[in-house]
Amino acid sequence: GAGVSQSPSNKVTEKGKDVELRCDPISGHTALYWYRQSLGQGLEFLIYFQGNSAPDKSGLPSDRFSAERTGGSVSTLTIQRTQQEDSAVYLCASSVLGLAAYNEQFFGPGTRLTVL
Amino acid sequence: GNSVTQMEGPVTLSEEAFLTINCTYTATGYPSLFWYVQYPGEGLQLLLKATKADDKGSNKGFEATYRKETTSFHLEKGSVQVSDSAVYFCALSPSSARQLTFGSGTQLTVLP
């Protein structure tokens, strides 16, 4: 079956512009996560959507970052007024939401963002 | 807060050599522990996991044992192959949350 997909695969933008990154989770997965992979900071958690609950935004680095998930499926991560330090690979993951101590997260291929 | 410290790379080995990548963690409660692998040009994949103390996760010849007394989850393989060349990430998921906290990653290169 189809895995997690992300678009675009690469995005080059100018400092100060807004960008939107898209994630299509695996069908039926109710949990969705955004992470950021950068040279200086490694892999960092950004935000987590769980079913219809309020998202956990504790990892967002500033108020320039926001995300939404429409209809419990597709998610969009928006970065406003981009800065050079926002350059990174943005990863999306999804999982089923069950009673197990942990449900495997399946990762997408990522969007490589370059801010000039 | 939660954190994961793993052996810095890069690590270069000859085929059939023994592999150890060290990983230690700091967390409250009883986290689940994981190793993820990122092959060149591919996305992150779960390699193995352990959800409680003394559990051993294993997959594709790789093993790691959840050691609560030493807060460690070292990755081992008895005989590496060229196809194991990848970046390996140790990670934890605390009992109170679902998101992963990752280590910095270890680049492994296996030479024929």
mmCIF file of C-alpha atoms in Angstrom:
data_model
loop_
_atom_site.group_PDB
_atom_site.id
_atom_site.type_symbol
_atom_site.label_atom_id
_atom_site.label_comp_id
_atom_site.label_asym_id
_atom_site.label_seq_id
_atom_site.Cartn_x
_atom_site.Cartn_y
_atom_site.Cartn_z
ATOM 1 C CA GLY A 1 0.000 0.000 0.000
ATOM 2 C CA ALA A 2 0.982 3.657 -0.226
ATOM 3 C CA GLY A 3 3.272 5.059 2.401
ATOM 4 C CA VAL A 4 3.504 8.545 3.824
ATOM 5 C CA SER A 5 3.971 11.072 1.056
ATOM 6 C CA GLN A 6 5.276 14.618 1.296
ATOM 7 C CA SER A 7 5.378 17.476 -1.127
ATOM 8 C CA PRO A 8 7.284 19.209 -2.447
ATOM 9 C CA SER A 9 10.402 17.062 -2.198
ATOM 10 C CA ASN A 10 12.576 20.164 -2.470
ATOM 11 C CA LYS A 11 11.779 23.793 -1.822
ATOM 12 C CA VAL A 12 14.078 26.750 -2.294
ATOM 13 C CA THR A 13 12.823 30.070 -1.023
ATOM 14 C CA GLU A 14 14.079 33.520 -0.200
ATOM 15 C CA LYS A 15 14.470 34.775 3.329
ATOM 16 C CA GLY A 16 11.268 36.396 4.528
ATOM 17 C CA LYS A 17 8.907 34.403 2.311
ATOM 18 C CA ASP A 18 6.241 32.030 3.641
ATOM 19 C CA VAL A 19 6.295 28.328 2.745
ATOM 20 C CA GLU A 20 3.804 25.495 3.038
ATOM 21 C CA LEU A 21 4.820 21.859 3.299
ATOM 22 C CA ARG A 22 2.323 19.072 2.801
ATOM 23 C CA CYS A 23 2.023 15.601 4.296
ATOM 24 C CA ASP A 24 -0.333 12.809 3.256
ATOM 25 C CA PRO A 25 -0.328 10.127 5.967
ATOM 26 C CA ILE A 26 -1.038 6.460 5.487
ATOM 27 C CA SER A 27 -4.773 5.904 5.135
ATOM 28 C CA GLY A 28 -6.352 5.021 8.462
ATOM 29 C CA HIS A 29 -3.499 6.411 10.556
ATOM 30 C CA THR A 30 -4.959 8.742 13.150
ATOM 31 C CA ALA A 31 -1.703 10.077 14.584
ATOM 32 C CA LEU A 32 0.535 12.420 12.583
ATOM 33 C CA TYR A 33 3.895 13.908 13.524
ATOM 34 C CA TRP A 34 6.214 16.546 12.104
ATOM 35 C CA TYR A 35 9.960 16.448 12.746
ATOM 36 C CA ARG A 36 12.860 18.521 11.490
ATOM 37 C CA GLN A 37 16.284 17.157 10.548
ATOM 38 C CA SER A 38 19.042 19.733 10.399
ATOM 39 C CA LEU A 39 22.820 19.620 10.550
ATOM 40 C CA GLY A 40 23.119 21.601 13.731
ATOM 41 C CA GLN A 41 20.190 20.199 15.696
ATOM 42 C CA GLY A 42 19.759 16.621 14.515
ATOM 43 C CA LEU A 43 16.223 15.251 14.445
ATOM 44 C CA GLU A 44 13.757 17.356 16.423
ATOM 45 C CA PHE A 45 10.087 16.856 17.171
ATOM 46 C CA LEU A 46 7.872 19.746 16.060
ATOM 47 C CA ILE A 47 4.180 18.918 16.450
ATOM 48 C CA TYR A 48 1.878 15.935 16.965
ATOM 49 C CA PHE A 49 -1.754 15.460 15.948
ATOM 50 C CA GLN A 50 -3.726 12.717 17.646
ATOM 51 C CA GLY A 51 -7.183 12.020 16.278
ATOM 52 C CA ASN A 52 -9.523 14.897 17.096
ATOM 53 C CA SER A 53 -7.575 16.052 20.153
ATOM 54 C CA ALA A 54 -5.803 19.393 20.356
ATOM 55 C CA PRO A 55 -2.324 19.047 18.820
ATOM 56 C CA ASP A 56 0.827 18.920 20.917
ATOM 57 C CA LYS A 57 2.742 21.961 19.690
ATOM 58 C CA SER A 58 5.478 21.798 22.297
ATOM 59 C CA GLY A 59 8.258 21.296 19.745
ATOM 60 C CA LEU A 60 7.535 24.274 17.490
ATOM 61 C CA PRO A 61 10.617 26.520 17.655
ATOM 62 C CA SER A 62 8.827 29.855 17.227
ATOM 63 C CA ASP A 63 5.444 31.388 16.474
ATOM 64 C CA ARG A 64 6.465 31.578 12.809
ATOM 65 C CA PHE A 65 5.730 27.861 12.644
ATOM 66 C CA SER A 66 2.201 26.486 12.538
ATOM 67 C CA ALA A 67 0.494 23.347 11.331
ATOM 68 C CA GLU A 68 -2.991 22.135 10.689
ATOM 69 C CA ARG A 69 -4.575 18.849 9.865
ATOM 70 C CA THR A 70 -7.760 18.942 7.860
ATOM 71 C CA GLY A 71 -10.356 16.200 8.050
ATOM 72 C CA GLY A 72 -8.089 14.073 10.168
ATOM 73 C CA SER A 73 -5.899 13.306 7.172
ATOM 74 C CA VAL A 74 -3.665 15.695 5.218
ATOM 75 C CA SER A 75 -1.483 18.063 7.197
ATOM 76 C CA THR A 76 0.193 21.307 6.208
ATOM 77 C CA LEU A 77 3.180 22.804 8.008
ATOM 78 C CA THR A 78 3.487 26.542 7.422
ATOM 79 C CA ILE A 79 6.597 28.580 8.093
ATOM 80 C CA GLN A 80 6.112 32.334 7.920
ATOM 81 C CA ARG A 81 8.858 34.854 7.233
ATOM 82 C CA THR A 82 11.423 32.122 6.687
ATOM 83 C CA GLN A 83 14.940 32.513 8.067
ATOM 84 C CA GLN A 84 18.147 30.835 6.956
ATOM 85 C CA GLU A 85 18.187 28.748 10.130
ATOM 86 C CA ASP A 86 14.902 27.165 8.984
ATOM 87 C CA SER A 87 16.830 25.316 6.269
ATOM 88 C CA ALA A 88 16.420 21.628 7.037
ATOM 89 C CA VAL A 89 14.664 18.457 5.966
ATOM 90 C CA TYR A 90 11.120 18.401 7.308
ATOM 91 C CA LEU A 91 9.858 14.895 8.003
ATOM 92 C CA CYS A 92 6.309 13.744 8.480
ATOM 93 C CA ALA A 93 5.331 10.464 10.135
ATOM 94 C CA SER A 94 2.047 8.738 10.868
ATOM 95 C CA SER A 95 0.903 5.866 13.031
ATOM 96 C CA VAL A 96 -2.235 4.095 14.089
ATOM 97 C CA LEU A 97 -3.499 5.094 17.497
ATOM 98 C CA GLY A 98 -3.979 2.087 19.692
ATOM 99 C CA LEU A 99 -3.640 0.856 23.226
ATOM 100 C CA ALA A 100 -0.125 -0.497 22.804
ATOM 101 C CA ALA A 101 2.711 1.208 24.608
ATOM 102 C CA TYR A 102 4.009 2.274 21.251
ATOM 103 C CA ASN A 103 2.658 2.280 17.719
ATOM 104 C CA GLU A 104 5.267 2.308 14.971
ATOM 105 C CA GLN A 105 5.717 5.626 13.226
ATOM 106 C CA PHE A 106 6.096 5.426 9.445
ATOM 107 C CA PHE A 107 8.114 8.255 7.968
ATOM 108 C CA GLY A 108 7.769 10.044 4.673
ATOM 109 C CA PRO A 109 10.744 10.903 2.432
ATOM 110 C CA GLY A 110 10.869 14.475 3.707
ATOM 111 C CA THR A 111 10.860 17.954 2.191
ATOM 112 C CA ARG A 112 14.258 19.594 1.878
ATOM 113 C CA LEU A 113 13.831 23.319 2.551
ATOM 114 C CA THR A 114 16.574 25.744 1.600
ATOM 115 C CA VAL A 115 16.242 29.379 2.615
ATOM 116 C CA LEU A 116 18.543 31.683 0.694
ATOM 117 C CA GLY B 1 13.968 16.561 30.025
ATOM 118 C CA ASN B 2 14.381 13.550 27.798
ATOM 119 C CA SER B 3 17.566 13.064 25.833
ATOM 120 C CA VAL B 4 19.470 10.437 23.870
ATOM 121 C CA THR B 5 23.234 10.310 23.498
ATOM 122 C CA GLN B 6 24.738 8.039 20.907
ATOM 123 C CA MET B 7 28.186 7.224 19.698
ATOM 124 C CA GLU B 8 29.517 9.770 17.301
ATOM 125 C CA GLY B 9 30.531 8.672 13.894
ATOM 126 C CA PRO B 10 31.405 8.147 11.273
ATOM 127 C CA VAL B 11 32.113 4.471 11.781
ATOM 128 C CA THR B 12 33.895 2.545 9.041
ATOM 129 C CA LEU B 13 34.127 -1.247 9.163
ATOM 130 C CA SER B 14 35.134 -4.049 6.877
ATOM 131 C CA GLU B 15 32.522 -6.558 5.784
ATOM 132 C CA GLU B 16 31.879 -9.296 8.380
ATOM 133 C CA ALA B 17 33.210 -7.161 11.225
ATOM 134 C CA PHE B 18 31.381 -6.873 14.555
ATOM 135 C CA LEU B 19 29.373 -3.691 15.065
ATOM 136 C CA THR B 20 28.504 -1.847 18.262
ATOM 137 C CA ILE B 21 26.896 1.581 18.329
ATOM 138 C CA ASN B 22 26.478 2.877 21.851
ATOM 139 C CA CYS B 23 23.317 4.639 23.000
ATOM 140 C CA THR B 24 22.405 5.965 26.436
ATOM 141 C CA TYR B 25 19.322 7.870 27.436
ATOM 142 C CA THR B 26 17.857 10.152 30.066
ATOM 143 C CA ALA B 27 14.125 10.005 30.665
ATOM 144 C CA THR B 28 11.567 10.035 33.419
ATOM 145 C CA GLY B 29 9.451 6.970 33.863
ATOM 146 C CA TYR B 30 9.781 3.985 31.579
ATOM 147 C CA PRO B 31 10.303 5.004 27.977
ATOM 148 C CA SER B 32 10.169 2.771 24.937
ATOM 149 C CA LEU B 33 13.468 2.584 23.051
ATOM 150 C CA PHE B 34 14.136 2.305 19.339
ATOM 151 C CA TRP B 35 16.723 2.119 16.639
ATOM 152 C CA TYR B 36 15.832 3.734 13.326
ATOM 153 C CA VAL B 37 17.878 3.437 10.144
ATOM 154 C CA GLN B 38 18.149 5.791 7.194
ATOM 155 C CA TYR B 39 19.596 4.182 4.075
ATOM 156 C CA PRO B 40 21.060 6.488 1.415
ATOM 157 C CA GLY B 41 18.294 8.299 -0.430
ATOM 158 C CA GLU B 42 15.544 6.710 1.652
ATOM 159 C CA GLY B 43 13.342 7.708 4.568
ATOM 160 C CA LEU B 44 13.686 6.705 8.185
ATOM 161 C CA GLN B 45 12.681 3.122 8.951
ATOM 162 C CA LEU B 46 12.175 1.413 12.262
ATOM 163 C CA LEU B 47 14.892 -1.211 12.732
ATOM 164 C CA LEU B 48 13.983 -2.584 16.144
ATOM 165 C CA LYS B 49 12.357 -1.640 19.416
ATOM 166 C CA ALA B 50 12.044 -2.577 23.085
ATOM 167 C CA THR B 51 9.247 -1.359 25.300
ATOM 168 C CA LYS B 52 10.347 -2.492 28.764
ATOM 169 C CA ALA B 53 13.459 -3.228 30.760
ATOM 170 C CA ASP B 54 15.447 -6.345 29.756
ATOM 171 C CA ASP B 55 13.555 -6.656 26.461
ATOM 172 C CA LYS B 56 15.736 -7.480 23.478
ATOM 173 C CA GLY B 57 14.764 -6.050 20.133
ATOM 174 C CA SER B 58 16.072 -7.782 17.025
ATOM 175 C CA ASN B 59 15.755 -7.492 13.267
ATOM 176 C CA LYS B 60 17.930 -8.235 10.211
ATOM 177 C CA GLY B 61 20.691 -9.602 12.453
ATOM 178 C CA PHE B 62 20.786 -6.471 14.599
ATOM 179 C CA GLU B 63 20.075 -6.655 18.332
ATOM 180 C CA ALA B 64 19.719 -4.225 21.222
ATOM 181 C CA THR B 65 18.825 -4.879 24.860
ATOM 182 C CA TYR B 66 16.969 -2.385 27.064
ATOM 183 C CA ARG B 67 19.210 -1.957 30.129
ATOM 184 C CA LYS B 68 17.487 0.170 32.712
ATOM 185 C CA GLU B 69 20.305 -0.090 35.262
ATOM 186 C CA THR B 70 22.754 1.509 32.830
ATOM 187 C CA THR B 71 20.108 3.483 30.864
ATOM 188 C CA SER B 72 21.505 2.038 27.658
ATOM 189 C CA PHE B 73 20.293 0.488 24.413
ATOM 190 C CA HIS B 74 23.425 -0.385 22.443
ATOM 191 C CA LEU B 75 23.018 -1.661 18.886
ATOM 192 C CA GLU B 76 25.022 -4.735 17.862
ATOM 193 C CA LYS B 77 25.465 -6.947 14.833
ATOM 194 C CA GLY B 78 27.812 -9.862 14.648
ATOM 195 C CA SER B 79 28.748 -9.597 10.981
ATOM 196 C CA VAL B 80 28.001 -6.445 9.002
ATOM 197 C CA GLN B 81 27.417 -6.319 5.258
ATOM 198 C CA VAL B 82 28.004 -3.588 2.721
ATOM 199 C CA SER B 83 24.220 -3.190 2.516
ATOM 200 C CA ASP B 84 24.155 -2.140 6.194
ATOM 201 C CA SER B 85 25.819 1.155 5.274
ATOM 202 C CA ALA B 86 23.397 3.804 6.547
ATOM 203 C CA VAL B 87 22.792 6.325 9.314
ATOM 204 C CA TYR B 88 21.513 4.792 12.549
ATOM 205 C CA PHE B 89 19.452 6.751 15.070
ATOM 206 C CA CYS B 90 18.711 5.760 18.633
ATOM 207 C CA ALA B 91 15.414 7.156 19.933
ATOM 208 C CA LEU B 92 13.042 7.058 22.851
ATOM 209 C CA SER B 93 9.349 7.651 23.376
ATOM 210 C CA PRO B 94 8.479 8.551 26.946
ATOM 211 C CA SER B 95 5.582 6.846 28.631
ATOM 212 C CA SER B 96 3.732 10.158 28.840
ATOM 213 C CA ALA B 97 3.950 11.047 25.166
ATOM 214 C CA ARG B 98 4.074 9.523 21.734
ATOM 215 C CA GLN B 99 6.633 11.635 19.959
ATOM 216 C CA LEU B 100 10.205 10.428 19.518
ATOM 217 C CA THR B 101 13.357 12.004 20.921
ATOM 218 C CA PHE B 102 16.304 11.107 18.704
ATOM 219 C CA GLY B 103 20.031 10.853 19.165
ATOM 220 C CA SER B 104 22.335 12.648 16.764
ATOM 221 C CA GLY B 105 22.761 9.682 14.436
ATOM 222 C CA THR B 106 25.768 7.527 13.572
ATOM 223 C CA GLN B 107 26.959 7.149 9.998
ATOM 224 C CA LEU B 108 28.092 3.574 9.281
ATOM 225 C CA THR B 109 30.078 2.683 6.200
ATOM 226 C CA VAL B 110 30.892 -0.958 5.505
ATOM 227 C CA LEU B 111 33.670 -1.622 3.021
ATOM 228 C CA PRO B 112 33.862 -4.797 0.926
#
